[in-house]
Amino acid sequence: MRIAQIAPLFEPVPPPLYGGTERIVSTLTEELVARGHEVTLFASGESRTTARLVAGRERSLRLDPAPLKSEIAAHLSMLDDVRRRAGDFDVLHFHLSHFQHFPFFEQMREKTVTTPHGRLDYVDLVGAYRRWPGFPMISISKRQRKPLPEANWVGTVYHGLPLDHYRMPAEPDRSGRPYLAFLGRLSRDKRPDRAIEIARLSGMQLRMAAKIGDGDRAYFHENIEPLIDGENVVYLGEVGEESKAKFLHEAAGLLFPIDWPEPFGLVVIEAMAFGTPVIAWNEGAMPEIVDEGVTGFVVGSIEKAVERVGQLAGLDRAKIRRTLEARFSVPRMVDDYEAIYAVQIARMGGGARTPLRAVSGATA
Amino acid sequence: MRIAQIAPLFEPVPPPLYGGTERIVSTLTEELVARGHEVTLFASGESRTTARLVAGRERSLRLDPAPLKSEIAAHLSMLDDVRRRAGDFDVLHFHLSHFQHFPFFEQMREKTVTTPHGRLDYVDLVGAYRRWPGFPMISISKRQRKPLPEANWVGTVYHGLPLDHYRMPAEPDRSGRPYLAFLGRLSRDKRPDRAIEIARLSGMQLRMAAKIGDGDRAYFHENIEPLIDGENVVYLGEVGEESKAKFLHEAAGLLFPIDWPEPFGLVVIEAMAFGTPVIAWNEGAMPEIVDEGVTGFVVGSIEKAVERVGQLAGLDRAKIRRTLEARFSVPRMVDDYEAIYAVQIARMGGGARTPLRAVSGATA
């Protein structure tokens, strides 16, 4: 197939550190190329890929040091580029969250698929989708669809991890004090306070490997910092890929006590990749991602979470890894996307071979 | 004429407090209605107007208490609405800054005019404009055009004030200590530190009526707050319309020592409306707005500013008001816009009567 992958311009593909969307786009793109597809990646110019790269912007919006950048204008330009070349592709796969591409492709919506990577409960999205109905949408969990039930959902594709990047050593080093892990941003939504409370009541150490964003600094200083004692509650700061692997792998379990409708939760499956079970709050996609009693537990209260901490050691870590391999691997993710592309192309009834009406922005 | 005015959805039209763009859109709209035009205002639902209001969003983005709002999706919906009704108008006047409307109207760009109300030196704007060349643009100063010289500039229209809202009392109360005024946001760009230094070296009191935005709080606490002594440097907080009038009217002069390419500077002409002269930095549109030695002075250094403070009393306040009335009144502003609309409609060569090809988003 001739496939265009259209990434947001916020981070390079793959991103140097954070950027779940750009990381998934990268993994998907590389695997599609490996499978012999003709793939073009529309993304920021710093991206690294084996696909053909079309730079929507020389630098990503976050890494560009220019003081005044227009997110809107940058994406408009890239989308215009995609549209001009639309005839070169059988399918256009958008990874943008706020529908900015809809007006560009309304004449050929059936040629597109859109994976929104974020939450969809923004009040303006329902109204906007009603104006561009029919755009084929792919959710990253079933729960993600909830705020937008009317959309033309054509599939759910759970994220997948490149398994060879997540290799388990034969025997982890568990000679130190056993600990629970917290990984992610230290924001109110992620409820690090709940994690601290669960660890305290369980008599376990909590280690937090986390970024503190600019918007979270006040929350951190007022609510979390006073609870860090370096003994029972340890703050490790941001961790690189290698330390993260060790950190997740050697943990007794990952705590994910979120308080928002997380549409997926990459960190949860990263823990599973190391055989580490998860105790997750019953929010967002958690009941879909966690296999109860196999890869972890979904809970609704501190008390229940504490009870589950005592049961973590009884879970089979090899089975957790096997479950991850079956449900959340890159090959499975790419199989799913390929199948959707094929269905969409078939639905077009050979539309991909029909020359599309040129919708050019340059002819005034 | 059948005119559509399209305002941003950030504030109601007119705005309750801040919002220069929405205020100008309101003034323009009301005067066009008074002149007998058939005007439709696309704006947030809280707007008040004698024109026909089409609510692009029930509440403005800033006043809506919903936690998750999508600026992009909100404007997409409104723009789709405008496009569906485009056939009802002779001219569509956009007041959006980042070109989000261009893809919607590329088939009828000659029917549009766009007044960008902000600075144009965002690195992404040049590239985006190149993709949608020819869109007729109206600048609010000649200086504003500088970062976008290739654009199809069809006129410059300076802002105008509704003169009856700015009535000068016969004799201002100047019984108190004479003072210099600073009005606006207390941000780094506005250089309140320069204003404080100028006042100090002139031996004048400085009164600051200013808002402190969330992003400016750290700058304010670190750099400005320590200089406020309540005696020589007085901070009044935010002021309402009535106090603002008195504040500007009774000042010896307004200091506007900005450090950014301000494309217009509404505060400067508001001071002039009360006969109050201005000492402005040689940045952005200041040399166009200030008539040197008549309505104030444009300076390039603290020393020069201090020298000019000594000359403020020599300026004729009645003449300042007359200059404002001649150059920056609503009737003059609306004359200018009407003239541009007429030229654009004529250029279309009767295009307004030709039925436009329907570009509907609803037909999948």
XYZ file of C-alpha atoms in Angstrom:
728
model
C 0.000 0.000 0.000
C 1.003 3.614 -0.484
C 0.551 5.072 2.976
C 0.973 8.604 4.349
C 1.537 8.930 8.092
C 0.824 12.457 9.334
C 2.294 13.247 12.755
C 1.837 16.366 14.870
C 4.690 18.869 14.647
C 5.212 19.227 18.390
C 8.023 16.672 18.707
C 10.347 14.878 16.276
C 9.390 11.333 15.242
C 10.575 9.513 17.324
C 10.721 12.054 20.159
C 13.965 12.507 22.113
C 12.201 12.065 25.470
C 8.474 12.574 25.968
C 5.842 12.451 23.261
C 3.692 9.338 23.221
C 2.000 10.215 19.938
C 5.218 10.762 18.037
C 6.693 7.557 19.479
C 3.747 5.444 18.292
C 3.823 7.086 14.850
C 7.500 6.214 14.609
C 7.007 2.573 15.587
C 4.085 2.183 13.197
C 5.929 3.838 10.330
C 9.091 1.752 10.707
C 7.171 -1.513 10.861
C 5.072 -0.615 7.802
C 8.273 0.089 5.861
C 9.747 -3.219 7.069
C 6.666 -4.966 5.746
C 7.274 -3.552 2.297
C 4.747 -0.733 2.171
C 5.553 2.544 0.454
C 5.363 4.935 3.380
C 5.717 8.711 3.507
C 6.015 10.367 6.893
C 4.841 13.970 7.273
C 6.510 15.230 10.441
C 9.045 17.729 11.714
C 12.365 17.881 9.850
C 14.400 16.457 12.744
C 12.573 13.146 12.479
C 14.498 9.971 11.725
C 12.805 7.330 9.626
C 13.330 4.698 6.962
C 10.177 6.000 5.272
C 10.268 8.967 2.917
C 10.253 12.045 5.162
C 8.397 15.184 4.132
C 9.231 17.901 6.634
C 6.107 19.787 7.641
C 8.344 22.173 9.529
C 12.119 22.317 9.685
C 12.200 21.930 13.461
C 9.600 20.596 15.835
C 7.565 23.222 17.641
C 8.969 22.268 21.032
C 12.654 22.119 20.068
C 12.669 25.211 17.843
C 14.189 28.038 19.903
C 12.323 30.753 17.945
C 10.315 32.826 20.415
C 7.187 33.143 18.290
C 5.841 29.997 16.673
C 2.355 29.440 15.329
C 1.076 25.970 15.993
C -1.934 26.692 13.816
C -0.033 28.066 10.820
C 2.574 25.290 11.028
C -0.045 22.553 10.838
C -1.988 24.386 8.110
C 1.120 24.386 5.930
C 1.787 20.709 6.472
C -1.831 19.792 5.785
C -1.767 21.765 2.552
C 1.289 19.758 1.567
C -0.433 16.475 2.357
C -3.448 17.493 0.305
C -1.391 18.447 -2.729
C 0.201 15.006 -2.686
C -2.943 13.107 -1.705
C -3.148 11.508 -5.150
C 0.092 9.650 -4.428
C -1.434 7.614 -1.599
C -4.002 4.907 -1.035
C -4.579 5.959 2.549
C -3.771 9.008 4.662
C -3.373 8.252 8.366
C -3.682 11.332 10.579
C -2.460 11.410 14.172
C -3.797 14.895 14.991
C -6.205 15.335 17.869
C -8.274 18.441 17.143
C -9.639 17.840 13.651
C -7.617 20.611 12.021
C -7.260 18.393 8.950
C -10.982 17.831 8.377
C -11.623 20.918 6.189
C -8.704 19.953 3.947
C -9.891 16.455 3.217
C -13.656 16.753 3.230
C -13.697 15.928 -0.482
C -11.865 12.681 0.186
C -12.664 11.785 3.762
C -13.069 8.112 2.877
C -9.408 8.062 1.924
C -8.384 9.112 5.433
C -8.216 7.495 8.840
C -7.632 9.478 12.024
C -6.195 8.237 15.295
C -6.770 10.868 17.957
C -4.134 10.190 20.584
C -5.585 12.305 23.361
C -8.707 12.528 25.435
C -11.799 13.582 23.482
C -13.864 15.294 26.156
C -13.108 18.812 24.937
C -16.472 20.545 24.691
C -15.858 21.761 21.129
C -15.090 18.409 19.539
C -18.631 17.040 19.295
C -19.880 20.127 17.429
C -16.888 20.131 15.113
C -17.275 16.447 14.281
C -20.948 17.021 13.429
C -19.828 19.467 10.778
C -17.474 16.903 9.269
C -19.367 13.675 9.835
C -18.169 10.446 8.364
C -14.450 10.920 8.822
C -13.213 7.401 9.673
C -11.821 7.353 13.197
C -9.672 4.801 15.000
C -9.687 4.828 18.795
C -6.766 3.742 20.957
C -9.240 2.226 23.440
C -12.972 1.686 23.513
C -13.280 4.063 26.434
C -11.726 6.866 24.382
C -14.790 6.916 22.135
C -17.199 7.785 24.924
C -17.352 11.579 24.467
C -17.759 11.175 20.692
C -20.170 8.267 20.230
C -21.553 9.513 16.922
C -18.238 9.392 15.121
C -17.561 6.944 12.326
C -15.406 4.633 14.445
C -13.872 2.022 12.166
C -11.724 0.241 14.728
C -9.839 0.236 17.992
C -6.106 -0.310 17.828
C -4.280 -0.618 21.121
C -0.747 0.661 21.141
C 2.122 -1.768 20.770
C 5.689 -1.768 22.035
C 8.802 -2.854 20.110
C 9.521 -5.970 22.159
C 13.244 -6.134 21.500
C 13.627 -2.767 23.226
C 12.100 -4.275 26.343
C 14.246 -7.301 27.092
C 13.943 -8.945 30.468
C 17.180 -10.028 32.131
C 16.953 -13.623 33.340
C 17.050 -12.624 36.974
C 16.315 -9.088 38.101
C 18.301 -7.590 40.937
C 15.862 -7.519 43.836
C 18.487 -7.448 46.543
C 17.532 -3.917 47.582
C 14.444 -2.871 49.491
C 11.277 -3.803 47.579
C 9.511 -0.783 46.131
C 6.449 0.356 44.274
C 7.061 2.484 41.186
C 5.383 5.708 40.057
C 6.287 6.913 36.578
C 4.934 9.860 34.624
C 4.322 13.545 35.136
C 3.844 14.702 38.716
C 0.556 16.388 37.912
C -2.675 16.519 39.869
C -4.359 14.244 37.297
C -1.863 11.447 37.908
C -2.520 11.511 41.658
C 0.992 10.957 43.029
C -0.595 11.693 46.423
C -2.634 8.503 46.134
C 0.510 6.568 45.242
C 2.256 7.903 48.335
C -0.681 6.988 50.538
C -0.940 3.475 49.113
C 2.774 2.868 49.657
C 2.632 4.246 53.201
C -0.286 2.039 54.204
C 1.377 -0.987 52.579
C 4.656 -0.399 54.374
C 6.402 -0.354 50.993
C 8.901 2.122 49.650
C 7.651 4.327 46.767
C 10.093 5.456 44.109
C 8.919 8.163 41.793
C 10.618 8.702 38.429
C 8.818 11.705 37.113
C 9.001 14.930 35.233
C 7.698 18.119 36.764
C 6.173 20.247 34.038
C 5.975 24.031 34.315
C 2.264 23.866 34.987
C 2.737 21.274 37.737
C 5.415 23.034 39.775
C 3.023 24.738 42.210
C 1.090 21.507 42.769
C 4.327 19.609 43.353
C 5.782 22.097 45.824
C 2.580 22.401 47.822
C 1.292 18.838 47.819
C 3.980 16.312 46.997
C 7.373 17.693 47.945
C 6.564 17.771 51.692
C 5.833 14.041 51.553
C 9.186 13.105 50.024
C 11.502 11.904 52.790
C 14.174 10.150 50.717
C 13.528 7.019 52.755
C 9.993 5.769 52.274
C 9.159 8.165 49.478
C 12.032 8.689 47.059
C 12.016 11.135 44.140
C 14.416 10.159 41.347
C 13.724 13.041 38.931
C 13.482 12.365 35.210
C 15.025 9.074 34.128
C 16.531 8.112 30.777
C 15.525 5.015 28.821
C 18.068 2.694 30.436
C 17.372 3.698 34.024
C 13.674 3.547 33.282
C 13.983 -0.099 32.200
C 15.816 -1.032 35.389
C 13.428 1.064 37.474
C 10.337 -0.641 36.058
C 11.840 -4.094 35.902
C 12.933 -4.273 39.525
C 9.748 -2.803 40.977
C 7.274 -4.969 42.859
C 4.571 -3.201 40.934
C 3.628 0.021 39.176
C 1.051 2.310 40.761
C -1.144 4.146 38.269
C -3.815 5.774 40.471
C -4.974 8.311 37.875
C -7.894 10.657 38.206
C -8.689 11.400 34.559
C -10.027 9.502 31.535
C -6.627 8.320 30.285
C -7.347 6.988 26.783
C -4.550 4.437 26.896
C -1.611 4.671 29.339
C 1.658 3.720 27.649
C 3.471 3.518 30.976
C 1.208 0.686 32.057
C 2.190 -1.541 29.162
C 5.837 -0.534 29.520
C 5.747 -1.971 33.036
C 4.095 -5.152 31.728
C 6.878 -5.482 29.157
C 9.247 -6.059 32.072
C 6.842 -8.463 33.709
C 5.935 -5.877 36.309
C 2.290 -5.897 37.401
C 0.184 -2.768 37.692
C -2.299 -1.446 40.215
C -4.406 1.024 38.240
C -7.382 3.164 39.152
C -10.686 2.371 37.501
C -10.529 5.316 35.075
C -10.314 5.695 31.330
C -9.020 2.668 29.476
C -7.576 0.916 32.524
C -10.134 -1.929 32.627
C -9.349 -2.638 28.967
C -5.580 -2.542 29.322
C -5.138 -4.428 32.589
C -6.105 -8.109 32.643
C -7.500 -8.446 36.128
C -5.508 -10.853 38.247
C -3.097 -11.559 35.381
C -1.195 -8.374 34.540
C -2.405 -6.479 37.576
C -5.448 -5.102 39.301
C -7.930 -2.311 38.711
C -9.062 -0.638 41.932
C -11.423 2.089 43.069
C -10.131 2.960 46.520
C -6.966 3.312 48.552
C -8.016 0.386 50.754
C -8.490 -1.924 47.772
C -5.174 -0.798 46.336
C -3.386 -1.609 49.600
C -5.007 -5.038 49.645
C -3.826 -5.632 46.067
C -0.252 -4.629 46.907
C -0.131 -7.728 49.110
C -1.151 -9.859 46.138
C 1.383 -8.539 43.622
C 4.007 -11.150 44.473
C 1.523 -13.889 43.602
C 1.293 -12.818 39.965
C 3.361 -14.666 37.363
C 5.817 -12.181 35.849
C 6.554 -14.392 32.839
C 2.847 -14.574 32.142
C 2.588 -10.799 32.364
C 5.262 -10.523 29.706
C 3.530 -13.124 27.545
C 0.226 -11.295 27.861
C 1.963 -8.082 26.810
C 3.492 -9.846 23.813
C 0.098 -11.140 22.751
C -1.878 -7.955 23.257
C 0.476 -4.991 23.001
C 3.266 -5.760 20.560
C 4.172 -3.718 17.497
C 3.372 -6.562 15.066
C -0.126 -6.892 16.556
C -0.648 -3.094 16.385
C 0.522 -2.940 12.788
C -1.575 -5.986 11.819
C -4.586 -4.106 13.139
C -3.805 -0.898 11.292
C -3.050 -2.768 8.069
C -6.387 -4.556 8.302
C -8.202 -1.231 8.731
C -6.349 0.338 5.818
C -7.329 -2.624 3.650
C -10.991 -2.364 4.629
C -11.036 1.384 3.996
C -9.413 1.000 0.595
C -11.883 -1.723 -0.316
C -14.771 0.451 0.870
C -13.651 3.170 -1.490
C -14.424 0.667 -4.222
C -11.241 1.274 -6.105
C -11.402 4.931 -5.221
C -7.667 4.877 -4.801
C -7.225 4.330 -8.517
C -9.732 6.995 -9.553
C -7.917 10.288 -10.025
C -9.111 12.598 -7.285
C -10.328 16.065 -8.124
C -7.464 18.431 -7.537
C -8.159 20.672 -4.568
C -5.236 22.994 -4.808
C -4.728 26.019 -2.646
C -2.393 27.768 -5.070
C -4.786 28.594 -7.894
C -6.523 31.833 -7.005
C -23.471 46.154 1.337
C -24.035 42.705 2.821
C -21.124 42.337 5.196
C -19.994 39.494 7.460
C -17.737 40.397 10.373
C -15.936 37.359 11.761
C -14.475 37.843 15.243
C -12.270 35.490 17.253
C -14.111 33.443 19.864
C -11.817 34.311 22.759
C -13.920 37.187 24.151
C -17.477 38.402 23.638
C -17.977 41.313 21.223
C -17.605 43.815 22.822
C -15.393 42.308 25.538
C -16.243 42.920 29.204
C -12.714 44.075 30.030
C -9.703 43.280 27.904
C -9.755 42.247 24.270
C -8.645 44.892 21.793
C -9.639 42.854 18.761
C -13.180 42.156 19.946
C -13.617 45.824 20.929
C -12.636 47.056 17.463
C -14.883 44.478 15.785
C -17.754 45.715 17.931
C -17.203 49.378 17.106
C -16.863 48.646 13.405
C -19.946 46.438 13.343
C -22.181 48.916 15.156
C -21.148 51.816 12.918
C -21.680 49.767 9.740
C -25.204 48.925 10.942
C -25.829 52.608 11.741
C -24.814 53.456 8.192
C -27.456 51.133 6.811
C -25.397 48.107 5.829
C -26.741 44.605 6.275
C -24.256 43.207 8.767
C -23.917 39.732 10.253
C -21.558 39.235 13.167
C -20.002 35.802 13.698
C -18.795 35.806 17.293
C -19.371 34.168 20.659
C -22.983 33.907 21.805
C -22.590 36.367 24.673
C -21.905 39.167 22.210
C -24.207 42.185 22.102
C -24.824 43.826 18.748
C -27.413 45.562 16.566
C -26.198 43.391 13.690
C -27.493 39.893 13.138
C -25.542 37.675 15.509
C -24.527 34.152 14.508
C -23.029 32.474 17.557
C -19.859 30.618 16.586
C -19.819 29.220 20.112
C -22.347 29.622 22.897
C -19.832 31.148 25.280
C -16.518 32.798 24.602
C -13.472 30.612 25.145
C -12.220 32.756 28.012
C -15.501 33.060 29.922
C -16.666 29.472 29.457
C -15.941 27.636 32.722
C -15.638 24.241 30.986
C -12.231 22.752 31.836
C -11.458 21.418 28.365
C -12.042 23.716 25.417
C -10.591 23.380 21.937
C -9.685 26.699 20.409
C -8.992 24.955 17.121
C -12.242 22.988 16.925
C -14.297 26.012 18.021
C -12.941 28.176 15.242
C -13.228 25.357 12.683
C -16.950 25.104 13.432
C -17.503 28.830 13.112
C -15.556 29.000 9.866
C -17.596 26.165 8.419
C -20.711 28.158 9.301
C -19.377 31.268 7.593
C -18.540 29.291 4.484
C -21.985 27.711 4.250
C -23.511 31.185 4.310
C -20.872 32.870 2.185
C -23.323 33.299 -0.681
C -25.352 35.692 1.474
C -22.574 38.285 1.624
C -20.720 40.680 -0.636
C -17.695 40.722 1.600
C -16.390 38.598 4.471
C -14.192 40.491 6.922
C -12.023 38.219 9.081
C -10.370 39.395 12.276
C -8.390 36.200 12.936
C -4.641 36.340 13.267
C -3.271 32.938 12.317
C -4.823 32.249 8.918
C -7.033 29.394 10.116
C -9.707 30.602 7.680
C -7.552 30.470 4.557
C -8.230 26.803 3.644
C -11.970 27.420 3.930
C -12.108 30.345 1.551
C -9.394 29.585 -0.982
C -12.067 29.201 -3.665
C -13.315 32.711 -2.963
C -10.398 34.542 -1.468
C -11.200 37.694 -3.441
C -14.442 37.933 -1.520
C -12.584 38.144 1.780
C -10.545 40.737 3.614
C -8.481 39.925 6.683
C -7.373 42.271 9.429
C -4.759 40.513 11.556
C -4.866 42.303 14.893
C -1.639 40.988 16.330
C 2.043 40.971 15.551
C 2.992 39.004 12.456
C 6.545 37.935 13.280
C 5.621 34.339 14.101
C 8.040 32.190 12.141
C 5.291 30.039 10.630
C 3.208 32.801 9.096
C 5.353 33.578 6.039
C 5.333 29.946 4.925
C 1.604 29.605 5.501
C 0.817 32.776 3.578
C 2.886 31.509 0.621
C 0.563 28.533 0.457
C -2.482 30.793 0.317
C -1.178 33.761 -1.619
C -3.455 36.522 -2.741
C -5.705 36.690 0.314
C -6.448 40.438 0.636
C -4.979 41.743 3.881
C -5.570 44.982 5.757
C -2.912 46.108 8.218
C -3.604 48.161 11.323
C -0.324 50.045 10.755
C 2.274 50.108 8.017
C 4.834 48.707 10.424
C 2.681 45.632 11.044
C 3.286 44.512 7.444
C 7.050 44.240 7.843
C 7.326 40.486 8.618
C 4.935 39.673 5.752
C 5.935 41.966 2.886
C 4.772 39.592 0.149
C 1.155 39.582 1.266
C -1.594 41.131 -0.821
C -1.944 44.228 1.352
C -4.940 46.203 0.141
C -4.920 48.938 2.758
C -3.965 50.160 6.208
C -6.776 51.115 8.541
C -5.795 52.634 11.860
C -8.109 51.871 14.743
C -10.710 54.441 15.750
C -12.335 55.271 19.079
C -16.011 56.095 19.667
C -15.470 59.755 20.568
C -18.570 60.180 22.707
C -17.221 57.550 25.095
C -14.146 59.696 25.607
C -15.526 63.062 26.672
C -13.147 65.564 28.178
C -14.436 67.435 31.221
C -13.916 71.205 30.821
C -11.296 71.304 33.529
C -9.511 68.219 34.807
C -8.741 67.944 38.467
C -5.009 68.431 38.651
C -4.962 69.512 42.278
C -3.098 66.377 43.350
C 0.542 65.590 42.745
C 1.311 65.539 39.006
C 1.942 62.043 37.715
C 2.924 60.011 34.717
C 0.629 57.146 33.766
C 1.434 53.549 32.828
C -1.475 51.467 31.542
C -1.489 47.933 30.217
C -0.200 44.524 31.191
C 2.776 44.434 33.542
C 4.758 42.210 31.227
C 8.405 42.279 30.273
C 7.514 43.473 26.747
C 5.801 46.592 28.052
C 8.877 47.576 30.057
C 7.307 48.931 33.238
C 10.884 49.053 34.557
C 11.702 51.743 32.006
C 8.615 53.694 33.036
C 9.720 53.568 36.670
C 13.209 54.748 35.785
C 11.925 57.604 33.621
C 9.615 58.783 36.398
C 12.362 58.539 38.994
C 14.837 60.573 36.955
C 12.136 63.140 36.162
C 11.156 63.520 39.796
C 7.568 62.675 38.834
C 5.209 60.228 40.447
C 4.355 57.137 38.372
C 0.915 55.594 38.673
C 0.476 52.162 37.154
C -2.994 50.868 36.314
C -2.245 47.417 35.106
C -3.265 43.827 34.937
C -0.876 41.084 35.977
C -1.411 38.074 33.751
C -0.589 34.560 34.951
C 2.466 34.449 32.739
C 3.724 37.782 34.068
C 3.508 37.034 37.778
C 7.101 35.873 38.211
C 8.434 38.853 36.260
C 6.297 41.210 38.347
C 7.333 39.769 41.706
C 11.017 39.696 40.849
C 11.466 42.897 38.898
C 8.672 45.382 39.485
C 7.110 44.789 42.888
C 10.301 45.724 44.785
C 10.232 49.131 43.069
C 6.681 49.972 44.138
C 6.832 52.218 47.202
C 3.273 53.608 47.193
C 4.745 57.105 47.144
C 6.727 57.691 43.985
C 5.679 54.472 42.315
C 2.035 53.618 42.893
C 0.316 50.440 41.720
C -3.449 50.804 41.285
C -4.270 47.278 40.080
C -6.767 46.782 37.305
C -9.036 49.766 36.703
C -12.570 49.855 35.265
C -13.620 52.087 32.380
C -14.584 55.075 34.517
C -11.479 55.110 36.676
C -9.410 54.577 33.559
C -10.843 57.729 31.996
C -10.032 59.818 35.048
C -6.628 58.159 35.385
C -5.643 58.953 31.804
C -7.267 62.354 31.716
C -5.542 63.753 34.780
C -2.095 62.407 33.941
C 0.683 64.730 32.806
C 1.473 62.147 30.186
C 1.329 58.454 29.324
C 4.542 56.447 29.239
C 4.602 53.695 26.625
C 8.223 52.504 26.682
C 7.557 49.176 24.938
C 10.144 46.690 23.799
C 8.256 44.806 21.105
C 6.846 45.517 17.637
C 3.415 46.683 18.851
C 1.309 46.790 15.673
C -0.927 49.584 16.936
C -1.239 50.486 20.633
C -4.852 51.262 21.550
C -3.832 52.688 24.935
C -1.853 55.398 23.198
C -4.854 56.750 21.327
C -7.038 56.367 24.409
C -4.712 58.769 26.211
C -4.875 61.172 23.263
C -8.677 61.062 23.430
C -8.382 62.788 26.822
C -5.861 65.272 25.481
C -3.064 63.457 27.320
C 0.250 63.359 25.467
C 2.353 60.237 25.122
C 6.027 59.439 25.415
C 6.462 56.253 23.402
C 9.466 54.131 22.543
C 10.526 53.977 18.910
C 9.118 50.499 18.338
C 6.402 49.028 16.162
C 3.786 51.481 14.951
C 4.663 54.247 17.428
C 6.171 56.636 14.849
C 2.967 56.305 12.800
C 0.596 56.783 15.698
C 2.314 59.607 17.569
C 2.555 62.995 15.833
C 5.941 64.166 17.029
C 5.682 67.342 19.079
C 1.906 67.442 18.682
C 0.393 64.413 20.419
C 3.612 63.384 22.135
C 7.145 62.229 21.517
C 8.846 59.102 20.240
C 12.102 58.374 22.035
C 14.914 55.849 21.929
C 16.527 56.202 25.360
C 15.753 56.848 29.002
C 17.655 60.175 28.820
C 15.610 61.383 25.857
C 12.412 60.284 27.566
C 13.314 62.244 30.710
C 14.046 65.319 28.579
C 10.630 64.961 26.911
C 8.838 64.687 30.255
C 9.915 68.295 30.847
C 8.265 69.307 27.565
C 4.888 67.600 28.083
C 3.297 70.643 29.709
C 4.094 72.684 26.592
C 1.850 70.553 24.364
C -1.653 71.778 23.563
C -4.132 69.277 25.024
C -7.025 70.546 22.942
C -4.933 70.048 19.835
C -4.098 66.520 20.918
C -7.813 65.775 21.140
C -8.435 67.400 17.725
C -5.654 65.318 16.188
C -7.181 62.192 17.683
C -10.587 63.156 16.285
C -9.128 63.643 12.824
C -6.962 60.521 12.735
C -8.416 57.940 15.104
C -12.189 58.287 15.210
C -14.683 55.536 14.476
C -16.186 57.379 11.471
C -12.738 57.697 9.904
C -11.988 54.002 10.579
C -15.281 52.897 9.100
C -14.885 55.223 6.078
C -11.605 53.457 5.396
C -13.031 49.968 5.726
C -16.062 50.844 3.592
C -13.773 52.164 0.873
C -11.763 48.947 0.883
C -14.900 46.794 0.781
C -16.111 48.810 -2.224
C -12.820 48.402 -4.062
C -12.731 44.663 -3.368
C -16.307 44.188 -4.538
C -15.560 46.164 -7.694
C -12.406 44.101 -8.311
C -14.482 40.957 -8.186
C -16.207 42.384 -11.268
C -19.674 41.583 -10.073
C -18.436 38.355 -8.566
C -20.768 38.968 -5.665
C -23.747 38.341 -7.944
C -22.324 35.170 -9.512
C -23.518 32.167 -7.545
C -20.496 30.661 -5.845
C -19.741 27.013 -6.166
C -21.041 25.319 -3.068
C -18.205 24.081 -0.903
C -20.140 22.204 1.679
C -18.650 20.087 4.403
C -21.759 18.021 4.946
C -21.835 15.986 1.772
C -19.645 12.978 2.292
